CSV table of C-alpha atoms in Angstrom, one decimal:
chain,number,residue,atom,x,y,z
A,22,THR,CA,0.0,0.0,0.0
A,23,ASN,CA,1.5,3.4,-0.9
A,24,LYS,CA,0.9,5.5,2.2
A,25,ALA,CA,-0.9,8.8,1.9
A,26,HIS,CA,-2.9,10.7,4.4
A,27,ALA,CA,-5.7,13.2,4.0
A,28,SER,CA,-8.3,14.1,6.6
A,29,MET,CA,-11.1,16.5,7.1
A,30,ASN,CA,-12.7,17.1,10.4
A,31,ARG,CA,-16.3,16.9,9.3
A,32,GLN,CA,-18.9,14.4,10.2
A,33,VAL,CA,-21.1,12.7,7.6
A,34,THR,CA,-24.2,14.8,7.5
A,35,HIS,CA,-26.5,12.9,5.2
A,36,VAL,CA,-27.9,9.5,6.1
A,37,SER,CA,-28.1,8.6,2.4
A,38,ARG,CA,-24.3,8.9,2.1
A,39,ARG,CA,-23.6,6.4,4.9
A,40,ALA,CA,-26.2,4.0,3.5
A,41,PHE,CA,-24.9,4.4,0.0
A,42,LEU,CA,-21.3,3.6,1.0
A,43,LYS,CA,-22.5,0.1,2.1
A,44,SER,CA,-25.1,-0.5,-0.6
A,45,ALA,CA,-22.8,0.5,-3.5
A,46,ALA,CA,-20.2,-2.0,-2.4
A,47,ALA,CA,-22.8,-4.7,-2.0
A,48,VAL,CA,-24.3,-4.2,-5.5
A,49,ALA,CA,-20.9,-4.4,-7.1
A,50,ALA,CA,-19.8,-7.5,-5.2
A,51,VAL,CA,-18.6,-10.5,-7.2
A,52,PRO,CA,-16.4,-13.5,-6.2
A,53,ALA,CA,-12.9,-12.3,-5.3
A,54,PHE,CA,-10.5,-12.4,-8.3
A,55,VAL,CA,-6.8,-12.5,-7.5
A,56,PRO,CA,-4.8,-11.3,-10.5
A,57,ALA,CA,-2.5,-14.0,-11.8
A,58,ARG,CA,-0.6,-11.8,-14.4
A,59,VAL,CA,2.9,-10.8,-13.4
A,60,LEU,CA,5.8,-9.7,-15.5
A,61,GLY,CA,8.1,-12.5,-16.9
A,62,ALA,CA,11.6,-13.0,-15.7
A,63,ASP,CA,13.0,-11.1,-18.7
A,64,GLY,CA,10.7,-8.1,-18.0
A,65,ALA,CA,8.9,-8.5,-21.3
A,66,ALA,CA,5.3,-7.3,-21.4
A,67,ALA,CA,3.4,-9.7,-23.6
A,68,ALA,CA,-0.3,-9.1,-23.8
A,69,SER,CA,-1.0,-11.9,-21.4
A,70,ASN,CA,1.4,-10.4,-18.8
A,71,ARG,CA,0.3,-6.8,-18.8
A,72,ILE,CA,-1.6,-5.4,-15.9
A,73,ALA,CA,-5.2,-5.0,-17.1
A,74,MET,CA,-6.7,-1.8,-15.9
A,75,GLY,CA,-10.0,0.0,-15.9
A,76,LEU,CA,-10.4,3.7,-15.3
A,77,ILE,CA,-13.4,5.2,-13.5
A,78,GLY,CA,-13.7,9.0,-14.0
A,79,ILE,CA,-11.8,10.2,-17.0
A,80,GLY,CA,-12.3,13.9,-17.1
A,81,GLY,CA,-9.4,16.3,-16.2
A,82,GLN,CA,-7.3,14.4,-13.7
A,83,GLY,CA,-8.6,11.1,-15.0
A,84,GLY,CA,-7.6,12.0,-18.5
A,85,TYR,CA,-4.1,12.8,-17.3
A,86,HIS,CA,-3.8,9.4,-15.7
A,87,LEU,CA,-5.1,7.7,-18.9
A,88,ARG,CA,-2.4,9.4,-20.9
A,89,CYS,CA,0.2,8.2,-18.5
A,90,LEU,CA,-1.0,4.6,-18.3
A,91,THR,CA,-1.3,4.1,-22.0
A,92,GLY,CA,2.4,5.0,-22.2
A,93,PHE,CA,3.5,2.1,-20.1
A,94,GLN,CA,4.4,-1.2,-21.9
A,95,ASP,CA,3.3,-3.3,-18.9
A,96,VAL,CA,-0.2,-1.9,-18.7
A,97,GLN,CA,-3.3,-2.6,-20.9
A,98,VAL,CA,-6.2,-0.2,-20.4
A,99,THR,CA,-9.1,-2.5,-21.0
A,100,ALA,CA,-12.2,-0.6,-19.7
A,101,LEU,CA,-13.3,3.0,-19.2
A,102,CYS,CA,-16.2,4.5,-17.3
A,103,ASP,CA,-17.6,8.0,-17.0
A,104,VAL,CA,-21.0,9.5,-16.5
A,105,ASP,CA,-20.2,12.1,-19.1
A,106,ALA,CA,-20.5,10.7,-22.6
A,107,GLY,CA,-18.1,13.4,-23.9
A,108,HIS,CA,-15.4,12.4,-21.5
A,109,LEU,CA,-16.0,8.8,-22.4
A,110,LYS,CA,-15.7,9.3,-26.1
A,111,ALA,CA,-12.5,11.4,-25.8
A,112,ALA,CA,-10.9,8.8,-23.6
A,113,ALA,CA,-11.9,5.9,-25.9
A,114,ASP,CA,-10.5,7.8,-28.9
A,115,HIS,CA,-7.2,8.3,-27.0
A,116,VAL,CA,-6.9,4.6,-26.2
A,117,GLU,CA,-7.6,3.6,-29.8
A,118,SER,CA,-4.9,6.0,-31.0
A,119,ALA,CA,-2.4,4.9,-28.3
A,120,TYR,CA,-2.9,1.2,-29.1
A,121,ALA,CA,-3.2,1.6,-32.9
A,122,GLU,CA,0.0,-0.4,-33.6
A,123,ALA,CA,-1.0,-3.1,-31.1
A,124,ARG,CA,-4.4,-3.5,-32.8
A,125,LYS,CA,-2.6,-4.1,-36.1
A,126,ALA,CA,-0.5,-6.7,-34.4
A,127,GLY,CA,-3.6,-8.4,-33.0
A,128,SER,CA,-2.6,-7.8,-29.3
A,129,PHE,CA,-5.3,-5.2,-28.7
A,130,LYS,CA,-8.9,-6.2,-29.0
A,131,GLY,CA,-10.5,-2.9,-28.1
A,132,CYS,CA,-11.5,-1.1,-24.9
A,133,ALA,CA,-15.0,-1.4,-23.4
A,134,THR,CA,-16.8,1.7,-22.2
A,135,TYR,CA,-19.4,2.1,-19.4
A,136,LYS,CA,-21.5,4.8,-17.8
A,137,ASP,CA,-22.1,2.8,-14.5
A,138,PHE,CA,-19.0,1.8,-12.6
A,139,ARG,CA,-20.7,-1.3,-11.3
A,140,GLU,CA,-20.7,-2.8,-14.8
A,141,LEU,CA,-17.0,-2.2,-15.1
A,142,LEU,CA,-16.3,-3.8,-11.7
A,143,ALA,CA,-18.3,-6.9,-12.6
A,144,ARG,CA,-15.6,-7.8,-15.2
A,145,ASP,CA,-13.3,-10.6,-14.1
A,146,ASP,CA,-10.5,-9.7,-16.4
A,147,LEU,CA,-9.3,-6.6,-14.7
A,148,ASP,CA,-6.4,-6.6,-12.3
A,149,ALA,CA,-6.8,-3.0,-11.1
A,150,VAL,CA,-8.8,0.2,-11.4
A,151,LEU,CA,-7.9,3.9,-11.1
A,152,ILE,CA,-10.6,6.1,-9.6
A,153,ALA,CA,-10.6,9.8,-10.5
A,154,THR,CA,-14.2,10.7,-9.9
A,155,PRO,CA,-15.4,13.7,-7.9
A,156,ASP,CA,-14.3,13.3,-4.2
A,157,HIS,CA,-17.7,12.2,-2.8
A,158,TRP,CA,-17.6,9.0,-4.9
A,159,HIS,CA,-14.0,7.9,-3.9
A,160,ALA,CA,-14.8,5.8,-0.9
A,161,ALA,CA,-17.9,4.0,-2.2
A,162,ILE,CA,-16.2,3.0,-5.5
A,163,ALA,CA,-12.9,2.1,-3.9
A,164,ILE,CA,-14.6,-0.3,-1.5
A,165,ALA,CA,-16.7,-1.8,-4.2
A,166,ALA,CA,-13.6,-2.3,-6.4
A,167,MET,CA,-11.6,-4.0,-3.6
A,168,GLU,CA,-14.6,-6.2,-2.7
A,169,ALA,CA,-14.7,-7.2,-6.4
A,170,GLY,CA,-11.0,-8.3,-6.2
A,171,LYS,CA,-9.4,-5.3,-7.9
A,172,ASP,CA,-6.4,-3.4,-6.7
A,173,VAL,CA,-7.1,0.3,-6.4
A,174,TYR,CA,-5.4,3.6,-7.2
A,175,VAL,CA,-7.8,6.3,-5.9
A,176,GLU,CA,-7.3,10.0,-6.4
A,177,LYS,CA,-6.7,12.2,-3.3
A,178,PRO,CA,-8.4,12.8,-1.1
A,179,ILE,CA,-9.2,9.2,-0.2
A,180,SER,CA,-12.7,10.3,1.1
A,181,VAL,CA,-14.7,13.3,2.2
A,182,CYS,CA,-14.6,12.4,5.9
A,183,VAL,CA,-12.5,10.5,8.4
A,184,ALA,CA,-15.0,7.6,8.8
A,185,GLN,CA,-15.1,6.9,5.1
A,186,GLY,CA,-11.3,7.0,4.9
A,187,ARG,CA,-11.1,4.4,7.7
A,188,ALA,CA,-13.6,2.2,5.9
A,189,VAL,CA,-11.5,2.3,2.7
A,190,CYS,CA,-8.4,1.3,4.6
A,191,ASP,CA,-10.2,-1.5,6.4
A,192,ALA,CA,-11.5,-2.8,3.1
A,193,ALA,CA,-7.9,-3.0,1.7
A,194,ARG,CA,-6.9,-5.1,4.6
A,195,ARG,CA,-10.0,-7.3,4.6
A,196,TYR,CA,-9.7,-8.1,0.9
A,197,ARG,CA,-5.9,-8.0,0.8
A,198,ARG,CA,-5.8,-5.5,-2.0
A,199,VAL,CA,-3.2,-3.0,-3.0
A,200,LEU,CA,-4.5,0.5,-2.3
A,201,GLN,CA,-2.6,3.7,-3.3
A,202,VAL,CA,-3.8,7.3,-3.0
A,203,GLY,CA,-2.9,9.8,-5.6
A,204,SER,CA,-0.9,12.0,-3.3
A,205,HIS,CA,1.9,12.1,-5.8
A,206,GLU,CA,3.9,14.9,-4.2
A,207,ARG,CA,5.6,12.4,-1.9
A,208,SER,CA,7.0,10.6,-5.0
A,209,ARG,CA,9.1,13.7,-5.9
A,210,ALA,CA,12.8,13.3,-5.2
A,211,ASN,CA,13.1,16.8,-3.8
A,212,ALA,CA,10.3,16.3,-1.3
A,213,ARG,CA,11.8,13.1,0.0
A,214,PHE,CA,15.2,14.7,0.3
A,215,ALA,CA,13.7,17.6,2.3
A,216,CYS,CA,12.0,15.1,4.6
A,217,GLU,CA,15.3,13.2,5.0
A,218,LEU,CA,17.0,16.4,6.1
A,219,VAL,CA,14.3,16.8,8.8
A,220,ARG,CA,14.3,13.2,10.0
A,221,ASN,CA,18.0,13.1,10.2
A,222,GLY,CA,18.3,16.2,12.4
A,223,ARG,CA,19.9,18.5,9.8
A,224,ILE,CA,17.6,21.4,10.9
A,225,GLY,CA,18.1,20.5,14.6
A,226,GLU,CA,15.1,19.5,16.7
A,227,LEU,CA,11.9,19.9,14.8
A,228,ARG,CA,9.6,22.4,16.6
A,229,ARG,CA,7.0,23.5,14.0
A,230,VAL,CA,5.6,22.8,10.6
A,231,GLN,CA,4.1,25.8,8.7
A,232,ILE,CA,1.4,24.9,6.2
A,233,ASN,CA,0.5,27.4,3.5
A,234,MET,CA,-2.7,26.7,1.4
A,235,PRO,CA,-3.7,29.8,-0.5
A,236,LEU,CA,-6.5,29.7,-3.0
A,237,ASP,CA,-5.6,30.4,-6.6
A,238,GLN,CA,-6.9,33.8,-7.9
A,239,GLY,CA,-10.4,33.5,-9.2
A,240,ARG,CA,-11.4,30.5,-7.0
A,241,GLY,CA,-13.2,32.3,-4.3
A,242,GLY,CA,-16.9,32.5,-3.7
A,243,ILE,CA,-19.3,33.1,-6.6
A,244,PRO,CA,-22.9,34.4,-6.7
A,245,PRO,CA,-25.9,32.0,-6.7
A,246,GLN,CA,-26.0,30.2,-10.0
A,247,PRO,CA,-29.0,29.7,-12.3
A,248,VAL,CA,-30.6,26.3,-12.9
A,249,MET,CA,-29.5,25.0,-16.3
A,250,PRO,CA,-30.5,22.1,-18.5
A,251,VAL,CA,-28.5,19.0,-17.9
A,252,PRO,CA,-26.0,18.8,-20.9
A,253,GLU,CA,-26.7,16.0,-23.4
A,254,GLY,CA,-24.7,12.9,-22.5
A,255,LEU,CA,-24.3,13.7,-18.8
A,256,ASP,CA,-26.1,11.4,-16.3
A,257,TRP,CA,-26.7,13.9,-13.6
A,258,ASN,CA,-28.3,11.5,-11.1
A,259,LEU,CA,-25.4,9.2,-11.3
A,260,TRP,CA,-22.9,12.1,-11.0
A,261,LEU,CA,-24.6,13.1,-7.8
A,262,GLY,CA,-24.8,9.5,-6.5
A,263,PRO,CA,-24.6,9.5,-2.7
A,264,ALA,CA,-25.0,13.3,-2.4
A,265,PRO,CA,-28.4,15.0,-2.0
A,266,TRP,CA,-30.3,15.7,-5.2
A,267,VAL,CA,-30.1,19.3,-6.6
A,268,PRO,CA,-30.8,20.8,-10.0
A,269,TYR,CA,-27.8,21.0,-12.4
A,270,THR,CA,-25.8,24.2,-12.9
A,271,GLU,CA,-22.5,24.3,-14.7
A,272,LYS,CA,-20.3,25.5,-11.8
A,273,ARG,CA,-21.5,22.7,-9.5
A,274,CYS,CA,-20.1,20.0,-11.8
A,275,HIS,CA,-16.7,18.8,-13.0
A,276,PHE,CA,-13.7,20.9,-11.8
A,277,TRP,CA,-15.7,23.2,-9.5
A,278,PHE,CA,-17.3,20.5,-7.4
A,279,ARG,CA,-14.2,20.8,-5.0
A,280,TYR,CA,-15.6,24.0,-3.5
A,281,ILE,CA,-19.0,22.5,-2.5
A,282,MET,CA,-19.2,20.6,0.8
A,283,ASP,CA,-21.5,18.0,-0.5
A,284,TYR,CA,-18.8,16.7,-2.8
A,285,ALA,CA,-15.4,17.9,-1.4
A,286,GLY,CA,-13.7,20.0,1.2
A,287,GLY,CA,-12.2,22.9,-0.7
A,288,GLU,CA,-8.5,23.7,-0.5
A,289,MET,CA,-8.2,21.7,2.8
A,290,THR,CA,-8.7,18.4,0.9
A,291,ASP,CA,-7.5,19.5,-2.5
A,292,ARG,CA,-3.9,20.7,-2.3
A,293,GLY,CA,-4.1,20.2,1.4
A,294,ALA,CA,-4.1,16.4,0.9
A,295,HIS,CA,-0.6,16.8,-0.7
A,296,ILE,CA,0.8,19.3,1.7
A,297,LEU,CA,-0.4,17.6,4.9
A,298,ASP,CA,0.8,14.3,3.6
A,299,LEU,CA,4.3,15.6,3.3
A,300,ALA,CA,4.1,17.0,6.8
A,301,GLN,CA,3.3,13.4,8.0
A,302,LEU,CA,6.2,12.0,6.0
A,303,GLY,CA,8.7,14.6,7.3
A,304,MET,CA,7.7,14.0,10.9
A,305,GLY,CA,7.8,10.3,10.5
A,306,MET,CA,4.2,10.1,11.5
A,307,ASP,CA,2.7,7.9,8.7
A,308,GLU,CA,1.4,5.5,11.3
A,309,SER,CA,-0.1,8.1,13.6
A,310,GLY,CA,-1.5,11.6,13.6
A,311,PRO,CA,-2.2,14.6,15.8
A,312,VAL,CA,-3.5,14.2,19.3
A,313,GLU,CA,-5.2,17.7,19.4
A,314,VAL,CA,-6.8,19.7,16.6
A,315,GLU,CA,-8.3,23.1,16.6
A,316,GLY,CA,-9.2,25.5,13.8
A,317,GLN,CA,-11.3,28.4,12.7
A,318,GLY,CA,-12.3,29.9,9.4
A,319,SER,CA,-14.9,31.5,7.2
A,320,ARG,CA,-16.8,30.5,4.1
A,321,PRO,CA,-19.0,32.4,1.7
A,322,SER,CA,-22.3,33.5,3.3
A,323,GLU,CA,-24.2,33.2,0.0
A,324,GLY,CA,-23.7,31.8,-3.4
A,325,LEU,CA,-22.9,28.3,-4.7
A,326,PHE,CA,-19.5,27.6,-3.1
A,327,ASP,CA,-19.6,26.8,0.6
A,328,THR,CA,-16.2,25.3,1.5
A,329,PHE,CA,-13.9,27.3,3.8
A,330,MET,CA,-11.9,29.9,1.9
A,331,LYS,CA,-10.2,31.5,5.0
A,332,TYR,CA,-8.8,29.3,7.7
A,333,HIS,CA,-6.3,28.9,10.5
A,334,PHE,CA,-5.7,25.5,12.2
A,335,VAL,CA,-3.3,23.9,14.6
A,336,TYR,CA,-2.5,20.2,14.8
A,337,ARG,CA,-0.6,19.1,18.0
A,338,TYR,CA,1.4,15.9,18.1
A,339,ALA,CA,2.4,13.8,21.0
A,340,HIS,CA,6.0,14.6,20.5
A,341,GLY,CA,5.3,18.3,21.0
A,342,VAL,CA,5.5,19.5,17.3
A,343,GLU,CA,2.8,21.8,16.1
A,344,VAL,CA,1.5,21.9,12.5
A,345,VAL,CA,0.1,25.3,11.8
A,346,GLY,CA,-1.9,26.0,8.7
A,347,THR,CA,-3.3,29.2,7.0
A,348,ASP,CA,-4.6,30.4,3.7
A,349,GLN,CA,-1.7,32.7,3.2
A,350,GLY,CA,1.8,32.6,1.8
A,351,PRO,CA,3.4,30.6,-1.0
A,352,ARG,CA,1.8,27.2,-1.4
A,353,GLY,CA,3.8,24.5,0.4
A,354,LEU,CA,5.2,23.7,3.9
A,355,ARG,CA,8.1,24.7,6.0
A,356,PHE,CA,9.8,22.5,8.6
A,357,GLU,CA,11.2,24.7,11.3
A,358,GLY,CA,13.9,23.4,13.7
A,359,THR,CA,16.3,24.7,16.3
A,360,LYS,CA,19.1,25.0,13.7
A,361,GLY,CA,17.3,26.0,10.5
A,362,TRP,CA,14.4,25.3,8.2
A,363,VAL,CA,13.5,23.8,4.8
A,364,PHE,CA,10.5,24.7,2.6
A,365,ILE,CA,8.9,22.5,0.0
A,366,HIS,CA,7.0,24.3,-2.8
A,367,ILE,CA,3.8,22.6,-4.0
A,368,HIS,CA,3.6,22.0,-7.0
A,369,GLY,CA,7.0,21.6,-8.7
A,370,GLY,CA,8.8,20.5,-5.6
A,371,ASN,CA,11.4,23.3,-5.5
A,372,LEU,CA,13.2,23.7,-2.2
A,373,GLU,CA,14.4,26.6,-0.1
A,374,ALA,CA,16.4,26.3,3.1
A,375,GLU,CA,18.1,28.3,5.8
A,376,PRO,CA,21.0,27.9,5.9
A,377,ALA,CA,21.1,27.4,2.1
A,378,SER,CA,23.9,24.9,2.6
A,379,LEU,CA,21.3,22.4,3.8
A,380,LEU,CA,20.4,21.7,0.2
A,381,LYS,CA,23.9,20.5,-0.5
A,382,GLU,CA,23.9,17.9,2.4
A,383,THR,CA,24.5,14.2,1.8
A,384,ILE,CA,22.5,11.7,3.7
A,385,GLY,CA,24.9,9.1,5.1
A,386,ALA,CA,24.7,5.3,4.8
A,387,GLY,CA,23.7,4.9,8.4
A,388,GLU,CA,20.9,7.5,8.4
A,389,ILE,CA,17.3,7.5,7.5
A,390,HIS,CA,16.7,7.1,3.8
A,391,LEU,CA,13.2,7.4,2.2
A,392,GLY,CA,14.2,5.9,-1.1
A,393,ARG,CA,13.5,7.4,-4.5
A,394,SER,CA,10.4,6.8,-6.6
A,395,PRO,CA,10.5,6.1,-10.3
A,396,GLY,CA,7.1,7.7,-10.4
A,397,HIS,CA,3.8,7.5,-8.5
A,398,HIS,CA,2.1,5.4,-11.2
A,399,GLN,CA,5.1,3.1,-11.4
A,400,ASP,CA,5.0,2.6,-7.6
A,401,PHE,CA,1.4,1.4,-7.9
A,402,LEU,CA,2.2,-0.9,-10.7
A,403,ALA,CA,5.2,-2.4,-8.9
A,404,ALA,CA,3.0,-3.0,-5.8
A,405,VAL,CA,0.3,-4.7,-8.0
A,406,ARG,CA,3.0,-7.1,-9.5
A,407,ASN,CA,4.9,-7.8,-6.3
A,408,ARG,CA,2.0,-7.5,-3.7
A,409,GLY,CA,4.3,-5.4,-1.6
A,410,GLN,CA,4.4,-1.9,0.0
A,411,VAL,CA,6.3,1.1,-1.2
A,412,MET,CA,6.9,4.4,0.5
């Protein structure tokens, strides 16, 4: 399991959401299928040895994942699913183009498309699925996929509340599935090096971690939005799924869902999932978390968006370190110690440090090493093949 952590201190507020988490998994249940395909000793990726994958949610981020996966020789994208017919067609066209030569050679027989994820999960020829739906669907689909015998790469955040995240992790253990969250920032070499500096005492005793999560310009509150006709090809009821029914409007759907509490948690669970994850890694707290949490903030008093846009929070850990977060400053996190500090910029992974000489340090043979990742997708694929755990 690739470790990644994202949490939001919010209780599940809709009974239908709790019920759906259980019922969606039950509907999709099929006898457990343990993948038998592994790479041959020579590393060749014959059609019979490729990891067969299905993708659920193939819009913006899902489309990025699709482009990455179709570039790997040891992967075969076999099935696609999206509630938006436009997304589905664009993705299917990409797969056909990416595998054009394989089709000529007879090693590609086509890619199935679905609107309903349960139909995709019912296939017994898939080793793994990648889930890049809106956040409120992550937990239900991930649990259903693991119950159906599939390994799972699920986009961050793993869920919209702590209880759902716990249920996903419990399912991974129960069904002995590989589970990786798309917190890809921890796969960057610079981020791991910065965390090695912290964990090996290069900045002295760690006292504080400063978290900066500003909103991008233009992503604040917006006025109330008009009801609009549902676009042709979009199954609005299935998009909403476990969330309360509301009429369609453009800024409620696709990218903008992240600023509406019924579907996501705003910046806290968007980029915050990356930044807070690196705080956990740098502190060596992947197996634990804060013992005290406090916070305050404000959100728009009217309009469509209702996630917190302004915030200040403090996480206190048992070893005395405080993680302090605000909506100000350059996006990223700064580890502050008694002898200096190191800052990791999100996204891009550039580092700053005081003293600057910290960035020229070498981590010795007997010190803590966090390894280097060939890439977040590659880590997942290696875990699927080897049934192991990567950092």
